[in-house]
């Protein structure tokens, strides 16, 4: 294992640029285990919030207000410093393919359907939060996941604005950032993350990312064959704007319906070219200033 210390022995920041499909190797890990992740199949989520409770209990996360929004049965509203797993409740007036609603089927069906989805940090392949962290508080694990070391977080908030998903958040009254660790302490000893362990329907599935992607492809084909044409995978594609997500989803509608960006892009993607332009401009300005100074000096000698 490589040793380039940024807060954790044997860990270095991956820089977020061109890591390829194996971000652990790109972060300096030699002989890293298979990349681990989550596949969340929202088509079988029942909205029980067992994942939220298990996450809070295992990670000792404070309660987050328990405020009734008046807009939904969902009382946690969104991911945040005190909500590392969030189950969304989305009410729609269209049924799934083949459902019988209001005594009718197909296009004539009336009534509502619930879309329920357990959201979490995406553990991006190209993680902008890692790029901008000045203290090394954020680091890439040997499993390819992204973890916050809150004890060395200085609360600058740079990662909050860098995250394309709006996942990372600063805790009120604390100032430091917090998010899902994919239960790094549990998976390091061969255990399943608390949320996946508690999920009664296997909506949240944990395992090697390559295996999860194959499983997701099979599930998507199964739903399409059953007539659920709107089913789609989100974050599964390694060729997307963040290099693919370590936590990806099967959705039953467009990402925007779930509050997810339709085409996320790593926000630090253009930093190298921006710094090159800055360097070029600086050299040009310095050259112009030097030329002006020399011209002035020659003029005085005459």
PDB file of C-alpha atoms in Angstrom, residues 31-270:
ATOM      1  CA  UNK A  31      -3.632  -4.596  -4.006  1.00  0.00           C
ATOM      2  CA  UNK A  32      -6.904  -2.975  -2.989  1.00  0.00           C
ATOM      3  CA  UNK A  33      -9.952  -5.229  -2.489  1.00  0.00           C
ATOM      4  CA  UNK A  34     -12.853  -5.038  -4.969  1.00  0.00           C
ATOM      5  CA  UNK A  35     -14.661  -1.709  -5.019  1.00  0.00           C
ATOM      6  CA  UNK A  36     -17.735  -1.923  -2.797  1.00  0.00           C
ATOM      7  CA  UNK A  37     -20.976   0.000  -3.101  1.00  0.00           C
ATOM      8  CA  UNK A  38     -24.760   0.190  -2.908  1.00  0.00           C
ATOM      9  CA  UNK A  39     -27.417  -0.659  -5.459  1.00  0.00           C
ATOM     10  CA  UNK A  40     -30.801   0.710  -4.370  1.00  0.00           C
ATOM     11  CA  UNK A  41     -33.764  -0.821  -6.194  1.00  0.00           C
ATOM     12  CA  UNK A  42     -36.513   1.713  -5.531  1.00  0.00           C
ATOM     13  CA  UNK A  43     -39.137  -0.518  -7.152  1.00  0.00           C
ATOM     14  CA  UNK A  44     -39.239  -2.666  -3.991  1.00  0.00           C
ATOM     15  CA  UNK A  45     -38.797   0.110  -1.404  1.00  0.00           C
ATOM     16  CA  UNK A  46     -41.794   0.191   0.976  1.00  0.00           C
ATOM     17  CA  UNK A  47     -40.841   3.434   2.724  1.00  0.00           C
ATOM     18  CA  UNK A  48     -40.431   1.810   6.139  1.00  0.00           C
ATOM     19  CA  UNK A  49     -37.383   3.995   6.955  1.00  0.00           C
ATOM     20  CA  UNK A  50     -35.654   1.076   8.670  1.00  0.00           C
ATOM     21  CA  UNK A  51     -32.485   2.161   6.861  1.00  0.00           C
ATOM     22  CA  UNK A  52     -32.717   5.653   8.346  1.00  0.00           C
ATOM     23  CA  UNK A  53     -33.169   4.294  11.856  1.00  0.00           C
ATOM     24  CA  UNK A  54     -30.371   1.724  11.519  1.00  0.00           C
ATOM     25  CA  UNK A  55     -28.010   4.368  10.142  1.00  0.00           C
ATOM     26  CA  UNK A  56     -28.730   6.711  13.038  1.00  0.00           C
ATOM     27  CA  UNK A  57     -28.408   4.000  15.660  1.00  0.00           C
ATOM     28  CA  UNK A  58     -25.130   2.571  14.390  1.00  0.00           C
ATOM     29  CA  UNK A  59     -23.434   5.903  13.662  1.00  0.00           C
ATOM     30  CA  UNK A  60     -24.822   7.729  16.724  1.00  0.00           C
ATOM     31  CA  UNK A  61     -26.350  10.460  14.540  1.00  0.00           C
ATOM     32  CA  UNK A  62     -28.469  13.088  16.364  1.00  0.00           C
ATOM     33  CA  UNK A  63     -32.187  13.278  15.620  1.00  0.00           C
ATOM     34  CA  UNK A  64     -32.996  15.819  12.941  1.00  0.00           C
ATOM     35  CA  UNK A  65     -36.038  17.664  14.190  1.00  0.00           C
ATOM     36  CA  UNK A  66     -38.848  15.242  13.354  1.00  0.00           C
ATOM     37  CA  UNK A  67     -40.709  18.184  11.826  1.00  0.00           C
ATOM     38  CA  UNK A  68     -43.909  17.499   9.888  1.00  0.00           C
ATOM     39  CA  UNK A  69     -43.491  19.317   6.565  1.00  0.00           C
ATOM     40  CA  UNK A  70     -47.176  19.407   5.626  1.00  0.00           C
ATOM     41  CA  UNK A  71     -46.219  18.346   2.086  1.00  0.00           C
ATOM     42  CA  UNK A  72     -45.416  14.670   2.549  1.00  0.00           C
ATOM     43  CA  UNK A  73     -45.319  11.777   4.989  1.00  0.00           C
ATOM     44  CA  UNK A  74     -41.551  12.197   4.812  1.00  0.00           C
ATOM     45  CA  UNK A  75     -40.388  14.058   7.918  1.00  0.00           C
ATOM     46  CA  UNK A  76     -36.639  14.147   7.225  1.00  0.00           C
ATOM     47  CA  UNK A  77     -36.993  16.063   3.930  1.00  0.00           C
ATOM     48  CA  UNK A  78     -33.471  15.597   2.537  1.00  0.00           C
ATOM     49  CA  UNK A  79     -29.975  14.342   3.182  1.00  0.00           C
ATOM     50  CA  UNK A  80     -27.968  16.359   5.654  1.00  0.00           C
ATOM     51  CA  UNK A  81     -25.417  16.282   8.433  1.00  0.00           C
ATOM     52  CA  UNK A  82     -27.948  14.525  10.673  1.00  0.00           C
ATOM     53  CA  UNK A  83     -29.618  12.443   7.928  1.00  0.00           C
ATOM     54  CA  UNK A  84     -27.171  10.169   6.111  1.00  0.00           C
ATOM     55  CA  UNK A  85     -29.959   8.005   4.673  1.00  0.00           C
ATOM     56  CA  UNK A  86     -33.150   9.689   3.496  1.00  0.00           C
ATOM     57  CA  UNK A  87     -36.264   7.895   2.262  1.00  0.00           C
ATOM     58  CA  UNK A  88     -38.254  10.104  -0.100  1.00  0.00           C
ATOM     59  CA  UNK A  89     -42.046   9.786  -0.439  1.00  0.00           C
ATOM     60  CA  UNK A  90     -43.268  10.977  -3.853  1.00  0.00           C
ATOM     61  CA  UNK A  91     -46.975  10.940  -4.607  1.00  0.00           C
ATOM     62  CA  UNK A  92     -48.035  10.703  -8.262  1.00  0.00           C
ATOM     63  CA  UNK A  93     -51.345  10.410 -10.092  1.00  0.00           C
ATOM     64  CA  UNK A  94     -50.187   7.755 -12.555  1.00  0.00           C
ATOM     65  CA  UNK A  95     -50.030   4.016 -11.899  1.00  0.00           C
ATOM     66  CA  UNK A  96     -47.236   1.659 -12.785  1.00  0.00           C
ATOM     67  CA  UNK A  97     -47.627  -0.484 -15.894  1.00  0.00           C
ATOM     68  CA  UNK A  98     -50.060  -3.307 -15.272  1.00  0.00           C
ATOM     69  CA  UNK A  99     -51.404  -1.839 -12.039  1.00  0.00           C
ATOM     70  CA  UNK A 100     -55.143  -1.754 -11.491  1.00  0.00           C
ATOM     71  CA  UNK A 101     -56.123   1.571  -9.936  1.00  0.00           C
ATOM     72  CA  UNK A 102     -59.630   2.902  -9.498  1.00  0.00           C
ATOM     73  CA  UNK A 103     -61.020  -0.178 -11.197  1.00  0.00           C
ATOM     74  CA  UNK A 104     -59.181   0.581 -14.427  1.00  0.00           C
ATOM     75  CA  UNK A 105     -55.904  -0.552 -15.947  1.00  0.00           C
ATOM     76  CA  UNK A 106     -53.303   1.164 -18.120  1.00  0.00           C
ATOM     77  CA  UNK A 107     -53.961   4.678 -19.435  1.00  0.00           C
ATOM     78  CA  UNK A 108     -57.543   4.753 -18.104  1.00  0.00           C
ATOM     79  CA  UNK A 109     -56.429   4.023 -14.524  1.00  0.00           C
ATOM     80  CA  UNK A 110     -56.933   6.780 -11.981  1.00  0.00           C
ATOM     81  CA  UNK A 111     -55.627   7.311  -8.487  1.00  0.00           C
ATOM     82  CA  UNK A 112     -52.165   7.662  -7.025  1.00  0.00           C
ATOM     83  CA  UNK A 113     -48.945   5.745  -6.675  1.00  0.00           C
ATOM     84  CA  UNK A 114     -46.109   6.210  -4.237  1.00  0.00           C
ATOM     85  CA  UNK A 115     -42.514   6.358  -5.390  1.00  0.00           C
ATOM     86  CA  UNK A 116     -40.252   5.639  -2.445  1.00  0.00           C
ATOM     87  CA  UNK A 117     -36.486   5.808  -2.617  1.00  0.00           C
ATOM     88  CA  UNK A 118     -33.726   5.669  -0.033  1.00  0.00           C
ATOM     89  CA  UNK A 119     -31.107   8.268  -0.981  1.00  0.00           C
ATOM     90  CA  UNK A 120     -27.510   8.345   0.245  1.00  0.00           C
ATOM     91  CA  UNK A 121     -24.062   9.766  -0.577  1.00  0.00           C
ATOM     92  CA  UNK A 122     -23.071   8.550  -4.035  1.00  0.00           C
ATOM     93  CA  UNK A 123     -19.370   7.872  -3.256  1.00  0.00           C
ATOM     94  CA  UNK A 124     -18.441   9.202  -6.710  1.00  0.00           C
ATOM     95  CA  UNK A 125     -15.570   7.848  -8.763  1.00  0.00           C
ATOM     96  CA  UNK A 126     -14.487  11.425  -9.477  1.00  0.00           C
ATOM     97  CA  UNK A 127     -15.237  13.095  -6.137  1.00  0.00           C
ATOM     98  CA  UNK A 128     -15.060  16.880  -6.131  1.00  0.00           C
ATOM     99  CA  UNK A 129     -15.271  16.968  -2.338  1.00  0.00           C
ATOM    100  CA  UNK A 130     -11.864  15.276  -2.188  1.00  0.00           C
ATOM    101  CA  UNK A 131     -10.375  17.761  -4.634  1.00  0.00           C
ATOM    102  CA  UNK A 132     -11.253  20.835  -2.592  1.00  0.00           C
ATOM    103  CA  UNK A 133     -10.686  19.617   0.997  1.00  0.00           C
ATOM    104  CA  UNK A 134      -7.699  21.600   2.361  1.00  0.00           C
ATOM    105  CA  UNK A 135      -7.013  19.421   5.412  1.00  0.00           C
ATOM    106  CA  UNK A 136      -7.299  15.861   4.104  1.00  0.00           C
ATOM    107  CA  UNK A 137     -10.378  15.342   6.238  1.00  0.00           C
ATOM    108  CA  UNK A 138     -12.040  13.675   3.255  1.00  0.00           C
ATOM    109  CA  UNK A 139     -10.231  10.569   2.060  1.00  0.00           C
ATOM    110  CA  UNK A 140     -10.719   7.632  -0.264  1.00  0.00           C
ATOM    111  CA  UNK A 141     -10.798   4.213   1.405  1.00  0.00           C
ATOM    112  CA  UNK A 142      -9.372   0.994   0.047  1.00  0.00           C
ATOM    113  CA  UNK A 143     -12.939   0.017  -0.913  1.00  0.00           C
ATOM    114  CA  UNK A 144     -13.263   3.055  -3.211  1.00  0.00           C
ATOM    115  CA  UNK A 145     -15.651   4.857  -0.852  1.00  0.00           C
ATOM    116  CA  UNK A 146     -15.327   8.426   0.431  1.00  0.00           C
ATOM    117  CA  UNK A 147     -15.195   9.094   4.176  1.00  0.00           C
ATOM    118  CA  UNK A 148     -15.035  12.243   6.328  1.00  0.00           C
ATOM    119  CA  UNK A 149     -12.651  12.339   9.279  1.00  0.00           C
ATOM    120  CA  UNK A 150     -14.598  14.804  11.391  1.00  0.00           C
ATOM    121  CA  UNK A 151     -11.766  15.173  13.916  1.00  0.00           C
ATOM    122  CA  UNK A 152      -9.604  17.043  11.389  1.00  0.00           C
ATOM    123  CA  UNK A 153     -12.391  18.867   9.536  1.00  0.00           C
ATOM    124  CA  UNK A 154     -11.927  22.621   9.932  1.00  0.00           C
ATOM    125  CA  UNK A 155     -15.484  23.477   8.885  1.00  0.00           C
ATOM    126  CA  UNK A 156     -14.461  25.513   5.824  1.00  0.00           C
ATOM    127  CA  UNK A 157     -17.449  24.199   3.863  1.00  0.00           C
ATOM    128  CA  UNK A 158     -15.601  23.934   0.535  1.00  0.00           C
ATOM    129  CA  UNK A 159     -16.832  20.385   0.006  1.00  0.00           C
ATOM    130  CA  UNK A 160     -20.438  21.453   0.595  1.00  0.00           C
ATOM    131  CA  UNK A 161     -20.463  23.682  -2.477  1.00  0.00           C
ATOM    132  CA  UNK A 162     -18.340  21.236  -4.505  1.00  0.00           C
ATOM    133  CA  UNK A 163     -20.685  18.243  -4.211  1.00  0.00           C
ATOM    134  CA  UNK A 164     -22.822  17.974  -7.387  1.00  0.00           C
ATOM    135  CA  UNK A 165     -25.538  16.131  -5.443  1.00  0.00           C
ATOM    136  CA  UNK A 166     -25.839  18.449  -2.448  1.00  0.00           C
ATOM    137  CA  UNK A 167     -25.081  15.553  -0.085  1.00  0.00           C
ATOM    138  CA  UNK A 168     -22.451  16.949   2.277  1.00  0.00           C
ATOM    139  CA  UNK A 169     -23.725  19.249   4.993  1.00  0.00           C
ATOM    140  CA  UNK A 170     -22.409  21.146   8.015  1.00  0.00           C
ATOM    141  CA  UNK A 171     -23.960  20.293  11.358  1.00  0.00           C
ATOM    142  CA  UNK A 172     -25.732  23.176  13.081  1.00  0.00           C
ATOM    143  CA  UNK A 173     -23.832  24.338  16.138  1.00  0.00           C
ATOM    144  CA  UNK A 174     -20.842  22.215  15.141  1.00  0.00           C
ATOM    145  CA  UNK A 175     -19.671  23.564  11.789  1.00  0.00           C
ATOM    146  CA  UNK A 176     -17.984  20.350  10.695  1.00  0.00           C
ATOM    147  CA  UNK A 177     -19.270  18.298   7.753  1.00  0.00           C
ATOM    148  CA  UNK A 178     -20.855  14.871   8.028  1.00  0.00           C
ATOM    149  CA  UNK A 179     -22.153  12.281   5.556  1.00  0.00           C
ATOM    150  CA  UNK A 180     -22.514   8.560   4.906  1.00  0.00           C
ATOM    151  CA  UNK A 181     -19.297   6.587   5.370  1.00  0.00           C
ATOM    152  CA  UNK A 182     -20.807   3.438   3.805  1.00  0.00           C
ATOM    153  CA  UNK A 183     -20.215   2.050   7.294  1.00  0.00           C
ATOM    154  CA  UNK A 184     -16.446   1.923   6.784  1.00  0.00           C
ATOM    155  CA  UNK A 185     -16.001   0.507  10.276  1.00  0.00           C
ATOM    156  CA  UNK A 186     -18.365  -2.384   9.480  1.00  0.00           C
ATOM    157  CA  UNK A 187     -17.186  -3.269   5.963  1.00  0.00           C
ATOM    158  CA  UNK A 188     -13.549  -3.164   7.133  1.00  0.00           C
ATOM    159  CA  UNK A 189     -14.299  -6.248   9.236  1.00  0.00           C
ATOM    160  CA  UNK A 190     -16.469  -8.009   6.662  1.00  0.00           C
ATOM    161  CA  UNK A 191     -19.867  -6.833   7.895  1.00  0.00           C
ATOM    162  CA  UNK A 192     -22.729  -5.380   5.879  1.00  0.00           C
ATOM    163  CA  UNK A 193     -23.568  -1.656   6.262  1.00  0.00           C
ATOM    164  CA  UNK A 194     -26.297  -1.037   8.833  1.00  0.00           C
ATOM    165  CA  UNK A 195     -28.852   0.289   6.333  1.00  0.00           C
ATOM    166  CA  UNK A 196     -28.570  -2.685   3.977  1.00  0.00           C
ATOM    167  CA  UNK A 197     -28.645  -5.083   6.923  1.00  0.00           C
ATOM    168  CA  UNK A 198     -31.920  -3.552   8.164  1.00  0.00           C
ATOM    169  CA  UNK A 199     -33.710  -3.295   4.791  1.00  0.00           C
ATOM    170  CA  UNK A 200     -36.574  -5.852   4.861  1.00  0.00           C
ATOM    171  CA  UNK A 201     -37.109  -5.991   1.081  1.00  0.00           C
ATOM    172  CA  UNK A 202     -33.471  -5.930  -0.118  1.00  0.00           C
ATOM    173  CA  UNK A 203     -34.148  -2.603  -1.772  1.00  0.00           C
ATOM    174  CA  UNK A 204     -30.687  -1.597  -0.534  1.00  0.00           C
ATOM    175  CA  UNK A 205     -28.111  -4.110  -1.770  1.00  0.00           C
ATOM    176  CA  UNK A 206     -24.440  -4.031  -0.783  1.00  0.00           C
ATOM    177  CA  UNK A 207     -21.510  -5.781  -2.426  1.00  0.00           C
ATOM    178  CA  UNK A 208     -18.749  -5.543  -5.046  1.00  0.00           C
ATOM    179  CA  UNK A 209     -19.732  -2.782  -7.443  1.00  0.00           C
ATOM    180  CA  UNK A 210     -19.199  -4.844 -10.596  1.00  0.00           C
ATOM    181  CA  UNK A 211     -21.558  -7.538  -9.294  1.00  0.00           C
ATOM    182  CA  UNK A 212     -24.145  -4.946  -8.307  1.00  0.00           C
ATOM    183  CA  UNK A 213     -24.073  -3.443 -11.793  1.00  0.00           C
ATOM    184  CA  UNK A 214     -24.715  -6.845 -13.361  1.00  0.00           C
ATOM    185  CA  UNK A 215     -27.562  -7.451 -10.934  1.00  0.00           C
ATOM    186  CA  UNK A 216     -29.019  -4.021 -11.709  1.00  0.00           C
ATOM    187  CA  UNK A 217     -28.891  -4.662 -15.460  1.00  0.00           C
ATOM    188  CA  UNK A 218     -30.809  -7.900 -14.978  1.00  0.00           C
ATOM    189  CA  UNK A 219     -33.423  -6.223 -12.792  1.00  0.00           C
ATOM    190  CA  UNK A 220     -33.868  -3.397 -15.297  1.00  0.00           C
ATOM    191  CA  UNK A 221     -34.401  -5.882 -18.137  1.00  0.00           C
ATOM    192  CA  UNK A 222     -36.932  -7.730 -15.993  1.00  0.00           C
ATOM    193  CA  UNK A 223     -38.951  -4.562 -15.361  1.00  0.00           C
ATOM    194  CA  UNK A 224     -38.857  -3.513 -19.007  1.00  0.00           C
ATOM    195  CA  UNK A 225     -40.093  -6.959 -19.995  1.00  0.00           C
ATOM    196  CA  UNK A 226     -42.932  -6.539 -17.486  1.00  0.00           C
ATOM    197  CA  UNK A 227     -43.970  -3.306 -19.193  1.00  0.00           C
ATOM    198  CA  UNK A 228     -42.370  -0.796 -16.818  1.00  0.00           C
ATOM    199  CA  UNK A 229     -40.731   1.160 -19.604  1.00  0.00           C
ATOM    200  CA  UNK A 230     -39.958   4.204 -17.458  1.00  0.00           C
ATOM    201  CA  UNK A 231     -37.586   2.204 -15.229  1.00  0.00           C
ATOM    202  CA  UNK A 232     -33.988   3.382 -15.556  1.00  0.00           C
ATOM    203  CA  UNK A 233     -30.631   3.122 -13.810  1.00  0.00           C
ATOM    204  CA  UNK A 234     -29.129   6.255 -12.304  1.00  0.00           C
ATOM    205  CA  UNK A 235     -25.409   6.548 -11.493  1.00  0.00           C
ATOM    206  CA  UNK A 236     -24.605   3.130 -12.961  1.00  0.00           C
ATOM    207  CA  UNK A 237     -22.706   4.398 -16.042  1.00  0.00           C
ATOM    208  CA  UNK A 238     -18.911   4.782 -15.532  1.00  0.00           C
ATOM    209  CA  UNK A 239     -18.953   7.162 -18.498  1.00  0.00           C
ATOM    210  CA  UNK A 240     -21.140   9.812 -16.861  1.00  0.00           C
ATOM    211  CA  UNK A 241     -20.006  13.181 -15.502  1.00  0.00           C
ATOM    212  CA  UNK A 242     -18.745  11.786 -12.212  1.00  0.00           C
ATOM    213  CA  UNK A 243     -17.233   8.571 -13.543  1.00  0.00           C
ATOM    214  CA  UNK A 244     -20.119   6.532 -12.187  1.00  0.00           C
ATOM    215  CA  UNK A 245     -21.374   6.335  -8.623  1.00  0.00           C
ATOM    216  CA  UNK A 246     -20.411   3.914  -5.911  1.00  0.00           C
ATOM    217  CA  UNK A 247     -24.041   4.110  -4.791  1.00  0.00           C
ATOM    218  CA  UNK A 248     -26.459   3.934  -7.717  1.00  0.00           C
ATOM    219  CA  UNK A 249     -30.207   3.492  -8.147  1.00  0.00           C
ATOM    220  CA  UNK A 250     -32.981   1.917 -10.164  1.00  0.00           C
ATOM    221  CA  UNK A 251     -35.643   4.619 -10.590  1.00  0.00           C
ATOM    222  CA  UNK A 252     -39.235   4.411 -11.818  1.00  0.00           C
ATOM    223  CA  UNK A 253     -39.316   7.958 -13.184  1.00  0.00           C
ATOM    224  CA  UNK A 254     -36.952  10.733 -14.226  1.00  0.00           C
ATOM    225  CA  UNK A 255     -34.196  11.659 -11.742  1.00  0.00           C
ATOM    226  CA  UNK A 256     -35.656  15.131 -11.225  1.00  0.00           C
ATOM    227  CA  UNK A 257     -38.802  13.569  -9.753  1.00  0.00           C
ATOM    228  CA  UNK A 258     -36.641  12.189  -6.952  1.00  0.00           C
ATOM    229  CA  UNK A 259     -34.748  15.456  -6.485  1.00  0.00           C
ATOM    230  CA  UNK A 260     -31.644  14.131  -8.254  1.00  0.00           C
ATOM    231  CA  UNK A 261     -29.694  16.118 -10.882  1.00  0.00           C
ATOM    232  CA  UNK A 262     -30.340  14.661 -14.361  1.00  0.00           C
ATOM    233  CA  UNK A 263     -26.752  14.986 -15.573  1.00  0.00           C
ATOM    234  CA  UNK A 264     -24.327  15.419 -12.642  1.00  0.00           C
ATOM    235  CA  UNK A 265     -20.796  16.550 -13.433  1.00  0.00           C
ATOM    236  CA  UNK A 266     -17.804  16.670 -11.104  1.00  0.00           C
ATOM    237  CA  UNK A 267     -17.602  20.345 -10.252  1.00  0.00           C
ATOM    238  CA  UNK A 268     -13.791  20.401 -10.312  1.00  0.00           C
ATOM    239  CA  UNK A 269     -13.588  18.984 -13.835  1.00  0.00           C
ATOM    240  CA  UNK A 270     -12.334  22.224 -15.375  1.00  0.00           C
TER     241      UNK A 270
END
